[in-house]
Short mmCIF file of C-alpha atoms and ligand atoms in Angstrom, two decimals:
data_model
loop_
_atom_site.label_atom_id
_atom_site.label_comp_id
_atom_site.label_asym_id
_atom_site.label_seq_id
_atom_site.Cartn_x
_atom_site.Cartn_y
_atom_site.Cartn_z
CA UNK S 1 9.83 -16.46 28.99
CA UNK S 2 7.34 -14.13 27.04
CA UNK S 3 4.55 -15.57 29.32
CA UNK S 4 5.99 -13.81 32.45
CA UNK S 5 6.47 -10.28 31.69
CA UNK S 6 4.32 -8.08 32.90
CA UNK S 7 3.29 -4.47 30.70
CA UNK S 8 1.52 -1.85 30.41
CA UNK S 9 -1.76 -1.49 27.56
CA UNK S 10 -4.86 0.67 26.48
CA UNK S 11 -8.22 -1.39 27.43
CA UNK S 12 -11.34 -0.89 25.94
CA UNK S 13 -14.28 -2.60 28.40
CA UNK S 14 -17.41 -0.82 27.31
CA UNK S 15 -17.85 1.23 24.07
CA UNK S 16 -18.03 5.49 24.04
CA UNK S 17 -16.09 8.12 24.26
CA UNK S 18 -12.20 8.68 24.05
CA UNK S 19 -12.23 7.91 27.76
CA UNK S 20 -13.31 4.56 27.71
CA UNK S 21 -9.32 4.09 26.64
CA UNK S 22 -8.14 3.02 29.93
CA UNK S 23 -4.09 2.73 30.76
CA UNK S 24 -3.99 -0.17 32.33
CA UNK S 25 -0.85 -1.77 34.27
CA UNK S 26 0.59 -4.64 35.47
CA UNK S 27 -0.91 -6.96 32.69
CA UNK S 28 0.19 -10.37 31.60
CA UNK S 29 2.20 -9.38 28.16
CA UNK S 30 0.45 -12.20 25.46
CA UNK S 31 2.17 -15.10 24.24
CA UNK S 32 3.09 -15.77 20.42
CA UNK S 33 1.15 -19.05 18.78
CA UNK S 34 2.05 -20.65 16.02
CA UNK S 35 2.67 -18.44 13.24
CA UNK S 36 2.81 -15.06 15.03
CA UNK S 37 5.25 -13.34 16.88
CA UNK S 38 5.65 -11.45 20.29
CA UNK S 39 6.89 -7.67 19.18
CA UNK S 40 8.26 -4.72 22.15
CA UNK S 41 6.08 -2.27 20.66
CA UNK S 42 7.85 1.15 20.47
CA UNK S 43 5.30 3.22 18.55
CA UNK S 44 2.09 2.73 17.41
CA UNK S 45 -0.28 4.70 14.38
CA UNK S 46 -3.63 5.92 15.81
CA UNK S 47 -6.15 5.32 12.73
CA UNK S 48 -9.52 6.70 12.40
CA UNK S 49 -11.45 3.59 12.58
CA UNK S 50 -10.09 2.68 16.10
CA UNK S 51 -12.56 5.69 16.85
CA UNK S 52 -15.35 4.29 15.27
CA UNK S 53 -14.85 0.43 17.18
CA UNK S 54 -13.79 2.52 19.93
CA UNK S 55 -17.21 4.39 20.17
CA UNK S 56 -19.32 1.06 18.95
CA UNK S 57 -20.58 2.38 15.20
CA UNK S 58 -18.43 0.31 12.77
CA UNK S 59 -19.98 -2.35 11.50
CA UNK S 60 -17.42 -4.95 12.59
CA UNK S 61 -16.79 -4.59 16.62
CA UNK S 62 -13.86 -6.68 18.69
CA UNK S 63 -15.22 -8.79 21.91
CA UNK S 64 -14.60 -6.73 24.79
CA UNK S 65 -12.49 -5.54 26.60
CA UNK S 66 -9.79 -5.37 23.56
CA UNK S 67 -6.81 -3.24 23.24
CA UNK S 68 -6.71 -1.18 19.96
CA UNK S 69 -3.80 -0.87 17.51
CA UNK S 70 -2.73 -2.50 14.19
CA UNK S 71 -0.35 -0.34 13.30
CA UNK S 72 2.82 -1.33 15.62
CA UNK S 73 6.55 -0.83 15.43
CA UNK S 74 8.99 -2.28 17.45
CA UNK S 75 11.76 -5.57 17.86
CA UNK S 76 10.75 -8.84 17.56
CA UNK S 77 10.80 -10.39 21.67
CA UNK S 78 9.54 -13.96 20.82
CA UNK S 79 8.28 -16.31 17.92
CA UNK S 80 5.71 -19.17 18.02
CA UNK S 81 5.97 -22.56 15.86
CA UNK S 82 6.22 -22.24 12.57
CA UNK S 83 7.68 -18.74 11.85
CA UNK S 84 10.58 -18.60 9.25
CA UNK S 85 11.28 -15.66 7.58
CA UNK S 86 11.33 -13.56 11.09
CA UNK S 87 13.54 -13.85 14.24
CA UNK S 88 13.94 -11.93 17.29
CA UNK S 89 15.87 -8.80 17.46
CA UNK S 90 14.61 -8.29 13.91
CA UNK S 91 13.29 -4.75 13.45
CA UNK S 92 9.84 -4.89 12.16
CA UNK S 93 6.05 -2.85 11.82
CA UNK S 94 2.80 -4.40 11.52
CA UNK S 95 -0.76 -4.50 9.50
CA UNK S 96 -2.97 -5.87 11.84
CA UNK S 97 -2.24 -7.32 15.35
CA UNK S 98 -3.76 -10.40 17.42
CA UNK S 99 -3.57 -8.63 20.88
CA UNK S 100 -3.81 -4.71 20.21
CA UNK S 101 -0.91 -2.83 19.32
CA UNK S 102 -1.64 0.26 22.14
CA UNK S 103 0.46 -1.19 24.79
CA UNK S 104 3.89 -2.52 25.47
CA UNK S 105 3.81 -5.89 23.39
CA UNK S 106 1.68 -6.99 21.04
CA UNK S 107 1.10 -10.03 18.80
CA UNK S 108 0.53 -10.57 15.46
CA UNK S 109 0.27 -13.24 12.56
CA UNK S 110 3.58 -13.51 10.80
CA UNK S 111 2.46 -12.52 7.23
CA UNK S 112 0.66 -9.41 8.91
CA UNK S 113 4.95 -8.22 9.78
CA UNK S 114 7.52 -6.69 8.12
CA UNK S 115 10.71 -6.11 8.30
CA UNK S 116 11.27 -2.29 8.73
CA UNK S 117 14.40 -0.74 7.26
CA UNK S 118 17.28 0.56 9.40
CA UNK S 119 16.84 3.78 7.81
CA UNK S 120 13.11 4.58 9.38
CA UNK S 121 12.69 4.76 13.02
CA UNK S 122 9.32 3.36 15.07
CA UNK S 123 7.70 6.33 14.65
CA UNK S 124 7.91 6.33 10.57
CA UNK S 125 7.35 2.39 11.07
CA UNK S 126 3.80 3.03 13.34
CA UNK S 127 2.93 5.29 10.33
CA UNK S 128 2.93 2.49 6.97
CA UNK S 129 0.72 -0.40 8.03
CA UNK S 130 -3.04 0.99 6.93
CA UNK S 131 -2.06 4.22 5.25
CA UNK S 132 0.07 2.52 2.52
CA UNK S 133 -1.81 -0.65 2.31
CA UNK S 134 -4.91 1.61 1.81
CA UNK S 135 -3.41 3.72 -0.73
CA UNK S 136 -1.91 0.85 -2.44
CA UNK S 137 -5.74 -0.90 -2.72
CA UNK S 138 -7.29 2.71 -3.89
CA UNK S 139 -5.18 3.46 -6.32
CA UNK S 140 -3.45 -0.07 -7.78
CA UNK S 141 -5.98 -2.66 -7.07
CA UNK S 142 -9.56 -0.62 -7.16
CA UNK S 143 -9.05 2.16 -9.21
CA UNK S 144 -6.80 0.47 -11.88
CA UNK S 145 -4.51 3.90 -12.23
CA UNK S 146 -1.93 3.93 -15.12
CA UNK S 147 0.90 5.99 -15.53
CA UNK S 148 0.32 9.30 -17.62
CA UNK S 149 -3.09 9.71 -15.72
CA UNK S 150 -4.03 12.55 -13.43
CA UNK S 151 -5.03 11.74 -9.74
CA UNK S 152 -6.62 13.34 -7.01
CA UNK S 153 -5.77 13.00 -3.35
CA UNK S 154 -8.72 14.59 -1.63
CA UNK S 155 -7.75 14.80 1.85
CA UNK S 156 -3.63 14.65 0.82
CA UNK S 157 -2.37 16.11 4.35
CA UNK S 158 -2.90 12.52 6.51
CA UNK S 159 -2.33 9.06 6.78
CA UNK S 160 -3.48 7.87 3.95
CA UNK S 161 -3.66 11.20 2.17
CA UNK S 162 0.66 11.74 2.51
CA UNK S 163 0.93 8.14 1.76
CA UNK S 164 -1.28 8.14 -1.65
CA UNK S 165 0.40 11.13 -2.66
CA UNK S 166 4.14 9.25 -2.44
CA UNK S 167 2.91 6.30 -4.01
CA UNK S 168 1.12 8.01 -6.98
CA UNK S 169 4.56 10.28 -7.56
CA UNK S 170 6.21 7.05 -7.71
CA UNK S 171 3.70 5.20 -10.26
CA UNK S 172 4.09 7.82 -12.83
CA UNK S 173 0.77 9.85 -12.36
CA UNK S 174 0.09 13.19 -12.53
CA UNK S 175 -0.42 14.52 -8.27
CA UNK S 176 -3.33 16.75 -7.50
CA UNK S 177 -3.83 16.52 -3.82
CA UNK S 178 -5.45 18.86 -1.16
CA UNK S 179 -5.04 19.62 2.41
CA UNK S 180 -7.52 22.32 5.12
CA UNK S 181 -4.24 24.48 6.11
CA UNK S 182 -1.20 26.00 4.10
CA UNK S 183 1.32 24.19 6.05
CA UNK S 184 -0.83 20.87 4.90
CA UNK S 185 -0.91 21.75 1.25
CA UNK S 186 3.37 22.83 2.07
CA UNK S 187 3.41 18.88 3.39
CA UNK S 188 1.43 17.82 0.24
CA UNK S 189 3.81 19.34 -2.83
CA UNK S 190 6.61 18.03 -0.14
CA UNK S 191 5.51 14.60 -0.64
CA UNK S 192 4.74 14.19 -4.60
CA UNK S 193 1.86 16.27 -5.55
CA UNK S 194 2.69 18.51 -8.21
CA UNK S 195 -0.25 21.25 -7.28
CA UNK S 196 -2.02 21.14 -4.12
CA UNK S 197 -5.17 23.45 -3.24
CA UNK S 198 -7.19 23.95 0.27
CA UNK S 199 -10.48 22.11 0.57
CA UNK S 200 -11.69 24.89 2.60
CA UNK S 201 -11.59 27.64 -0.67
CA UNK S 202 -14.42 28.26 -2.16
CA UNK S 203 -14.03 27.73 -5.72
CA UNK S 204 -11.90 24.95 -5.65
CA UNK S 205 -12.80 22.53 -7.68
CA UNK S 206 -12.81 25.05 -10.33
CA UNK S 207 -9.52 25.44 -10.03
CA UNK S 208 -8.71 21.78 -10.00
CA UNK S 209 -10.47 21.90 -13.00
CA UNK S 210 -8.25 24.61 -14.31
CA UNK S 211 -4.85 22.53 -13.34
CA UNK S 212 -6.62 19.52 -15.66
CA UNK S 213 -7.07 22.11 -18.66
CA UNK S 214 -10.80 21.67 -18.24
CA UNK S 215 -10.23 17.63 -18.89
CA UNK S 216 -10.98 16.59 -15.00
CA UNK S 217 -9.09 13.70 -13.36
CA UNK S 218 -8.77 9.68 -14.01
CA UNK S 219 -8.96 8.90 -10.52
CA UNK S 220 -9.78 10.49 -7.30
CA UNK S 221 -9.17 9.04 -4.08
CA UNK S 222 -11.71 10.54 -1.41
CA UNK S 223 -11.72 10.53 2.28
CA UNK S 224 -14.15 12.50 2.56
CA UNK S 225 -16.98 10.95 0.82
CA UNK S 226 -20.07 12.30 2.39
CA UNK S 227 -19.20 15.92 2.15
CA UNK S 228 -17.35 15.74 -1.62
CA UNK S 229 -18.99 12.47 -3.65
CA UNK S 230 -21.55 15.02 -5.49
CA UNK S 231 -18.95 17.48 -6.34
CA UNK S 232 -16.26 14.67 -7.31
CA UNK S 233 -18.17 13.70 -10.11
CA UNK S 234 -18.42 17.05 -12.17
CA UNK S 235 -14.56 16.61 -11.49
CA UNK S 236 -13.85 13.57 -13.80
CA UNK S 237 -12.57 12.95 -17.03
CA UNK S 238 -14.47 10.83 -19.42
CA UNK S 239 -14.01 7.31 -17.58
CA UNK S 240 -12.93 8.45 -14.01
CA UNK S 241 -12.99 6.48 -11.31
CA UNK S 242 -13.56 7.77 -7.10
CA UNK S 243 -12.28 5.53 -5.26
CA UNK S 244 -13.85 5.75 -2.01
CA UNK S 245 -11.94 5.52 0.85
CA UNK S 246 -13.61 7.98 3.62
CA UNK S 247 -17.04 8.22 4.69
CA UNK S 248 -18.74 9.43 7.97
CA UNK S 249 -22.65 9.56 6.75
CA UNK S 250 -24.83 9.52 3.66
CA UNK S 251 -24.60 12.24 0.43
CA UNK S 252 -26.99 13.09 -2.14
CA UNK S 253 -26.27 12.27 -5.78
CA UNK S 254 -27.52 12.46 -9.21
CA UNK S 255 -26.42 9.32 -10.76
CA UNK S 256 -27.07 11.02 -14.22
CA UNK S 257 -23.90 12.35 -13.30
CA UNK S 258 -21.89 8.94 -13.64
CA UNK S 259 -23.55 8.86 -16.90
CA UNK S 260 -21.96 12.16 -18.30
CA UNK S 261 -18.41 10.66 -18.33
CA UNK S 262 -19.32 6.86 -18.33
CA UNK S 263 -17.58 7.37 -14.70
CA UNK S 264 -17.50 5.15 -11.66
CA UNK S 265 -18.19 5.07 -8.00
CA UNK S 266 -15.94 2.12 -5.89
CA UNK S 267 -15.27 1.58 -2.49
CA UNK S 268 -12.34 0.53 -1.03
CA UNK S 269 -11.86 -1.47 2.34
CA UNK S 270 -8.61 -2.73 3.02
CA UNK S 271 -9.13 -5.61 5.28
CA UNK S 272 -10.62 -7.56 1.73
CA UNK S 273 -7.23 -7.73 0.59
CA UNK S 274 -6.35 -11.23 -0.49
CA UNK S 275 -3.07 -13.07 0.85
CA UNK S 276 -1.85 -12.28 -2.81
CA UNK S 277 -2.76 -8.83 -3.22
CA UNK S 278 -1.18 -8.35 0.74
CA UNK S 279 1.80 -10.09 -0.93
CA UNK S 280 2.01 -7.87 -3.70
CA UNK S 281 1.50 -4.65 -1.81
CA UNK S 282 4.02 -5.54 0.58
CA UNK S 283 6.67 -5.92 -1.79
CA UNK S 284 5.92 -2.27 -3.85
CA UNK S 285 6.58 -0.96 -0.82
CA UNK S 286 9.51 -2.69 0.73
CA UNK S 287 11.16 -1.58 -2.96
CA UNK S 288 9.95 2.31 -1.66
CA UNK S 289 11.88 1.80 1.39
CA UNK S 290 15.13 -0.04 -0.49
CA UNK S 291 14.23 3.37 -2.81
CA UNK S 292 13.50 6.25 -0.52
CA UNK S 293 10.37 7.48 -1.48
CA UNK S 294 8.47 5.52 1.03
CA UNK S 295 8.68 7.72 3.81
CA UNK S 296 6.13 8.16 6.10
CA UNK S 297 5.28 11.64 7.55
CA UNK S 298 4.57 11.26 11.66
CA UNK S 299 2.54 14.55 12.72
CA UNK S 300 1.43 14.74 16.01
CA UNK S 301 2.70 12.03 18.78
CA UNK S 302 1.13 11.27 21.94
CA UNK S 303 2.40 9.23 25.08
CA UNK S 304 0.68 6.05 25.90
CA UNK S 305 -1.40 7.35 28.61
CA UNK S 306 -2.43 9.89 25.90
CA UNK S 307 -4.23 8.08 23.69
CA UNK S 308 -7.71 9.17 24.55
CA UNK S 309 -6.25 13.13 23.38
CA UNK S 310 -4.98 11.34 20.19
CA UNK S 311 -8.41 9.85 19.52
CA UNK S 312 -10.37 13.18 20.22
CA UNK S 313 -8.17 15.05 18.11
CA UNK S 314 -7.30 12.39 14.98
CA UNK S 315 -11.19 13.38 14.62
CA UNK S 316 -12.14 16.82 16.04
CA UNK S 317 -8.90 18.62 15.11
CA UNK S 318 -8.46 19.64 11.64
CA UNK S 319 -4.95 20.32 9.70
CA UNK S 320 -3.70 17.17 10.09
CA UNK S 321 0.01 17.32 9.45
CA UNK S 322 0.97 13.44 8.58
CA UNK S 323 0.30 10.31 10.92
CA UNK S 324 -0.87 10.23 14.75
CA UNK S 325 1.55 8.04 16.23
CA UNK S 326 1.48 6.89 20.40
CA UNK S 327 4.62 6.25 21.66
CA UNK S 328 5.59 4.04 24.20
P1 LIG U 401 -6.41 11.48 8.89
O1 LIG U 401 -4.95 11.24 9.03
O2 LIG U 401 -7.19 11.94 10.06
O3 LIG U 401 -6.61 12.52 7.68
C1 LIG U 401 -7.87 13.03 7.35
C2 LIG U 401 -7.73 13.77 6.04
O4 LIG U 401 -9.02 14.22 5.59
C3 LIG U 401 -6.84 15.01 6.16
O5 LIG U 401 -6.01 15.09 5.04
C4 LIG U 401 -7.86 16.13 6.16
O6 LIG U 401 -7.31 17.37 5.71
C5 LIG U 401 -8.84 15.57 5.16
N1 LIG U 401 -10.08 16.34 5.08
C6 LIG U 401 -10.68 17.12 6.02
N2 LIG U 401 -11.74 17.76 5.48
C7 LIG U 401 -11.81 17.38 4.18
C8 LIG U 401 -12.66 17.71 3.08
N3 LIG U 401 -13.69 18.54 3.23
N4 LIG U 401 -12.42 17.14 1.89
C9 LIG U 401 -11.39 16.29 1.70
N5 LIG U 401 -10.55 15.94 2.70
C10 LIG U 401 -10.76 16.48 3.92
O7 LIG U 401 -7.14 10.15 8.38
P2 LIG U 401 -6.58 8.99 7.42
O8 LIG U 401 -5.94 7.95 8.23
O9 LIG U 401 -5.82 9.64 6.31
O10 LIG U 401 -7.95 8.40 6.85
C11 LIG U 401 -8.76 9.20 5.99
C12 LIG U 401 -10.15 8.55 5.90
O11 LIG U 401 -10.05 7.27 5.29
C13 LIG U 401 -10.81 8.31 7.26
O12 LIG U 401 -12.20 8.55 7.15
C14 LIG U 401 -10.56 6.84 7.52
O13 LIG U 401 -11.55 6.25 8.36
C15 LIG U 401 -10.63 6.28 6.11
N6 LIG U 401 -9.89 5.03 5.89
C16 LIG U 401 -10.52 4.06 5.20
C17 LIG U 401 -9.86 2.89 4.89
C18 LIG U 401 -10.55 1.86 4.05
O14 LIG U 401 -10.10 0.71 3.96
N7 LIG U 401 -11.63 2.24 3.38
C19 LIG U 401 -8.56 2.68 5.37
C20 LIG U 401 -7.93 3.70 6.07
C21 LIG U 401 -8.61 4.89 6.33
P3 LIG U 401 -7.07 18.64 6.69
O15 LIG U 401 -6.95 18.12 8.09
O16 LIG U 401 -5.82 19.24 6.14
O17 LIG U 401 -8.27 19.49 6.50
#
């Protein structure tokens, strides 16, 4: 029985620092309910906003203690009432979890797990759930991109960034992305960009401009919103669209700016994805995996008992090459 196995997980008891992530052993492993399932976790993707719960600023904070994690991989162990389309043994990687998916098992709703491929390992499976579905929402369901039209990935070289890029290669747009390091904008052109430049030139955008024949881009997708939303708008074609999808603090703008090119501003958050749009995401990408060009880049892993050094560096260490993944 699921109920009697003891593991090992990541707590969380008071908000902070990276430390406040506390291995903890010998725990009760949760139970599935109805319509979720118990899944051996064997990898899971470290995101940036487990930082921000972690350290008590995001607007929308867990009861404590919690264990992090929504991104898991592993084998289905158990299922609760109810579940039909997944059995144990089945291979699968997760959106969102009910228990925390930094520890040994984890549960999670049935619609928020998929089936991963035989052809991706845990690692590459810890590295789709919110990098995909977030690229998906920026790009299909926010910014409304059509094929033919020219799209920038600013911030190309990490989760999202290498996921967006793969996703817009495979829609038909035209791939501007960037990256801080050469061997990111290498890893950018690797996975569908067909120019990438270094967000640390100066001069840049000018030469983004350049690439566009002085037109600007239809879309950008930004993770870095409070450093480049200013900028971003002297970037766009008549029409354009940033979709904004990174922010750590406030920017100034001229909103005369938007009126230049008629452009827009639009956030994206991926937890307002409707059951549909879930649905629908879920399925573009299961035909990327059945295609081969879903496949997620894993950068730096980190043991379990590692995963305040994979929070300190998913924010403090630039050149990101990919996903952070914890393994366990
Ligand atoms: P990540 O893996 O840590 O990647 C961060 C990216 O930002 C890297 O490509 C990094 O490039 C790039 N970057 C650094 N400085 C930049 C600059 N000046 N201009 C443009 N890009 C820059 O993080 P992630 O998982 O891809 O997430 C990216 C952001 O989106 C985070 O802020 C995260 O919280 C947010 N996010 C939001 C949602 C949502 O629903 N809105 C969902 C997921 C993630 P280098 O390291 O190469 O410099």
């Amino acid at each position: 029985m699921s109920g009697s196995k003891l593991m090992t997980a990541v707590r969380v008891s008071e908000h902070g620092a990276p430390s406040v992530l506390r291995l903890c052993t010998g725990l009760t492993a949760p139970e599935p309910a109805a319509r979720q399932v118990l899944i051996r976790v064997h990898a899971c993707g470290v995101n940036p906003v487990e930082t921000y719960i972690r350290a008590g600023t995001y607007g929308r904070l867990p009861a404590l203690p919690y264990t992090p994690g929504s991104d898991a991989a592993g084998v289905v162990e158990a299922v609760g009432g109810g579940v039909s389309t997944l059995q144990v043994g089945d291979r699968v990687f997760t959106t969102a979890t009910e228990s925390g998916g930094y520890a040994e098992y984890a549960t999670a709703s049935d619609d928020c797990v998929h089936k991963l491929p035989d052809a991706l390992d845990f690692l590459q499976g810890a590295a789709i759930g919110i990098p995909y579905f977030t690229a998906y929402r920026a790009l299909v369901h926010k910014a409304r991109t059509r094929p033919g039209e020219t799209v920038l990935i600013h911030g190309a070289s990490g989760g999202v960034g290498v996921a967006a890029c793969q996703l817009s290669r495979a829609l038909g747009f035209q791939v501007l992305g960037t990256a801080g390091t050469a061997a990111g904008m290498k890893l950018v052109v690797d996975n569908g960009a067909h120019q990438a430049f270094n967000h640390t030139d100066e001069g840049y955008a000018d030469r983004i401009m350049e690439a566009t024949g002085g037109r600007g881009v239809d879309v950008i997708v930004e993770m870095l919103s409070n450093v480049n939303l200013s900028r971003d708008l002297h970037m766009l074609a008549y029409g354009g669209r940033v979709a904004v999808v990174g922010c750590r603090g406030s920017v100034e703008i001229n909103p005369r700016d938007t009126m230049a090119k008629e452009s827009s501003i639009m956030g994206v958050a991926v937890f307002f994805a409707t059951p549909e749009e879930r649905k629908e995401c879920g399925a573009w990408l299961h035909a990327g995996m059945e295609g081969g060009w879903l496949r997620p880049v894993v950068g730096r892993q980190y043991p379990l008992n590692m995963a305040a050094q994979a929070h300190h560096d998913i924010i403090e260490c630039p050149g990101a090459a990919g996903k952070i993944v914890l393994t366990m």
